[in-house]
Amino acid sequence: MTVENLKKILAAGEGIGIEFKESKDSLPENVFESVCAFLNRVGGDLLLGVKNSGKVIGIDSEKIDKIKTDLVNLSNNPNKLDPPFMIFPEEFTVGGKKIIYVRVPQSSQVHKSGRFIFDRNEDGDFKVTSSAAISRLYQRKSAWFTENKIYPFLRFTDFNEYVFRKVRNLIQSHRPDHPWLTISNEEMLRSAGLFRRDFETGKEGYTLAAAILFAKDDVLQQIVPAY
């Protein structure tokens, strides 16, 4: 992301893929509703330190580091985002004022914030409460993504320890206080949603995504010969 691209986002205004929040000196209480909605829909751009109108008001320079830390830590808290999803806030200066930018991708999973599923439309975030709407959301995810396929006989010993070290080094370089750095590799996979249970069939295990990201070469070739 560049400042010039940020200015284009600001000029475009809020919509299904863009959300502004003021966040002058603290993290907005509803920020993870927007993160959740973006994950469940098609992803989006989240800017903190900006009014709904697109006017940049900035974030207190003494508070911005804490806000970024809170964003990262709480994205790993299932009470705020379930399943957790790691996000990487970036700090920029626009018109002499500091703002935070977060690119939230589309997720292959259905996420909740608090006890509710959120989705997104042109007017912003909304709760998904009806059984039919929730079912459609799960069906849409299943149709778009295959990486959640569970391999019940894929074991932790099938993963490459070197890849875990690379991932930890990457996290350390971006966020040295990230909670994933304090847990085991197995716990990290579960936290990332790479170990799942199918509540319809009872089948549980590591997913295709886990295999693609972490499996040893010989294991991956057996699962996905094209790789």
XYZ file of C-alpha atoms in Angstrom:
227
model
C 0.000 0.000 0.000
C 1.171 3.547 -0.793
C -0.032 6.962 0.338
C -1.253 7.662 -3.200
C -3.370 4.514 -3.189
C -4.705 5.430 0.250
C -5.816 8.788 -1.126
C -7.723 6.968 -3.873
C -9.470 4.823 -1.249
C -10.348 7.946 0.744
C -11.732 9.596 -2.382
C -13.802 6.529 -3.267
C -15.588 6.644 0.086
C -17.197 3.942 2.169
C -18.858 1.005 0.470
C -18.996 -2.759 0.456
C -15.188 -2.970 0.338
C -14.168 0.182 2.253
C -14.750 1.137 5.898
C -13.603 4.251 7.798
C -13.466 4.544 11.596
C -12.436 7.556 13.682
C -10.301 5.851 16.364
C -8.724 9.043 17.692
C -7.115 7.528 20.779
C -8.451 3.974 21.136
C -9.653 1.000 19.142
C -13.346 1.341 18.174
C -15.533 -1.228 19.931
C -17.117 -2.368 16.668
C -13.930 -2.658 14.624
C -14.009 -6.457 14.632
C -17.560 -6.447 13.349
C -16.140 -4.829 10.206
C -13.165 -7.200 10.076
C -15.561 -10.133 10.453
C -17.863 -8.801 7.731
C -14.975 -8.295 5.298
C -13.702 -11.828 5.969
C -17.156 -13.252 5.341
C -17.835 -11.232 2.185
C -15.096 -10.368 -0.355
C -12.470 -8.651 1.803
C -11.923 -4.926 2.093
C -9.889 -1.921 3.171
C -10.186 -0.706 6.774
C -8.879 2.771 7.670
C -8.678 4.050 11.251
C -8.357 7.756 11.947
C -10.890 8.719 9.281
C -14.456 10.049 9.576
C -17.307 8.346 7.733
C -17.195 11.229 5.261
C -13.605 10.366 4.336
C -12.083 13.306 6.203
C -8.763 12.358 7.799
C -8.741 13.351 11.473
C -5.722 11.272 12.442
C -4.797 9.179 15.469
C -3.010 10.424 18.582
C 0.689 9.692 17.975
C 1.074 8.520 21.582
C -1.759 6.000 21.179
C -1.163 4.619 17.698
C 1.275 1.870 18.716
C -1.137 0.561 21.343
C -4.008 0.590 18.857
C -1.947 -1.439 16.380
C -0.942 -3.880 19.121
C -4.556 -4.242 20.244
C -5.635 -4.950 16.668
C -3.106 -7.750 16.300
C -3.668 -9.282 19.728
C -7.458 -9.160 19.591
C -7.539 -10.648 16.083
C -6.197 -13.775 17.794
C -8.861 -13.644 20.527
C -11.834 -15.909 19.688
C -14.102 -13.694 21.781
C -13.452 -10.928 19.252
C -12.950 -12.981 16.093
C -13.841 -16.651 15.815
C -12.048 -18.395 14.263
C -9.095 -16.025 14.749
C -7.501 -14.450 11.698
C -4.133 -12.702 11.746
C -4.177 -9.136 10.411
C -1.270 -6.746 9.837
C -2.056 -3.059 10.500
C 0.139 -0.510 8.730
C 0.789 3.079 9.795
C 0.734 5.938 7.275
C 0.831 9.722 7.353
C -1.744 11.482 5.170
C -1.915 15.269 5.177
C 0.357 15.374 8.209
C -1.937 13.074 10.220
C -1.337 9.468 11.206
C -3.805 6.768 10.206
C -3.865 2.969 10.340
C -4.592 0.858 7.274
C -5.586 -2.819 7.350
C -6.162 -4.918 4.268
C -8.630 -7.661 5.223
C -8.802 -10.509 2.695
C -11.736 -12.738 1.942
C -11.613 -15.800 4.184
C -12.398 -19.378 3.278
C -14.151 -19.752 6.632
C -17.248 -18.221 8.207
C -16.279 -15.924 11.090
C -18.107 -14.516 14.100
C -17.451 -11.433 16.195
C -18.765 -11.882 19.688
C -21.667 -14.286 19.287
C -22.761 -13.067 15.874
C -21.914 -13.620 12.231
C -21.513 -10.362 10.292
C -21.740 -9.761 6.566
C -21.289 -6.673 4.427
C -23.273 -4.617 1.931
C -23.011 -1.093 0.511
C -24.446 0.360 3.729
C -21.905 -1.309 6.019
C -21.857 -4.269 8.402
C -24.939 -6.221 9.395
C -25.707 -9.231 11.592
C -26.647 -12.467 9.881
C -29.304 -13.988 12.118
C -31.670 -16.114 10.049
C -30.887 -19.799 9.611
C -31.431 -19.517 5.861
C -28.966 -16.627 5.479
C -26.352 -18.396 7.602
C -26.787 -21.553 5.529
C -26.343 -19.570 2.291
C -23.138 -18.039 3.640
C -21.676 -21.465 4.454
C -22.754 -22.798 1.065
C -21.114 -19.860 -0.693
C -17.844 -20.469 1.136
C -17.953 -24.186 0.343
C -18.556 -23.461 -3.335
C -15.655 -21.007 -3.557
C -13.049 -22.771 -1.452
C -11.730 -26.334 -1.290
C -8.870 -25.650 1.114
C -11.062 -26.529 4.107
C -11.213 -30.179 3.045
C -10.248 -32.271 6.060
C -7.586 -34.991 5.861
C -8.155 -37.061 9.026
C -4.976 -39.108 8.568
C -2.687 -36.125 8.000
C -0.465 -35.935 11.095
C 1.532 -33.149 12.679
C 4.674 -35.188 11.965
C 3.904 -34.763 8.248
C 4.682 -31.039 8.488
C 8.010 -29.356 7.771
C 9.641 -27.841 10.866
C 11.661 -25.459 8.678
C 8.463 -23.844 7.370
C 7.265 -23.200 10.923
C 10.555 -21.427 11.674
C 10.122 -19.256 8.568
C 6.569 -18.355 9.592
C 7.667 -17.456 13.115
C 10.492 -15.289 11.764
C 7.998 -13.497 9.508
C 5.620 -12.875 12.406
C 8.521 -11.727 14.592
C 9.603 -9.189 11.973
C 6.085 -7.753 11.670
C 4.774 -8.084 15.223
C 7.298 -9.199 17.875
C 4.575 -9.229 20.541
C 2.139 -11.395 18.577
C 0.590 -14.108 20.794
C 1.313 -16.825 18.219
C 4.987 -16.500 19.131
C 4.234 -17.796 22.635
C 2.337 -20.969 21.657
C 3.378 -24.287 20.133
C 3.274 -25.012 16.417
C 0.318 -27.352 16.905
C -1.573 -24.670 18.818
C -0.749 -22.142 16.117
C -2.277 -24.381 13.438
C -5.467 -24.730 15.462
C -5.586 -20.993 16.133
C -5.231 -20.334 12.396
C -8.196 -22.607 11.640
C -6.007 -25.212 9.909
C -7.316 -28.012 12.133
C -11.079 -28.372 11.804
C -14.000 -30.551 12.779
C -16.917 -31.135 10.437
C -19.976 -30.994 12.657
C -22.073 -32.783 10.047
C -19.844 -35.842 9.616
C -17.806 -35.742 12.836
C -14.601 -35.933 10.801
C -11.726 -33.859 12.158
C -8.129 -33.220 11.209
C -5.745 -30.918 9.394
C -7.015 -29.242 6.239
C -5.809 -29.071 2.665
C -4.661 -25.509 3.407
C -2.475 -26.835 6.237
C -0.951 -29.370 3.865
C -0.246 -26.806 1.155
C 1.365 -24.413 3.621
C 3.283 -26.748 5.921
C 3.504 -30.343 4.641
C 6.789 -31.974 3.728
C 7.354 -32.214 -0.010
C 6.771 -35.960 -0.270
C 3.538 -35.702 1.733
C 2.222 -32.801 -0.343
C 2.968 -34.627 -3.598
C 0.771 -37.500 -2.452
C -2.101 -35.176 -1.501
C -1.838 -32.751 -4.421
C 0.275 -34.287 -7.201
C 0.145 -31.019 -9.186
C 2.332 -29.384 -6.549
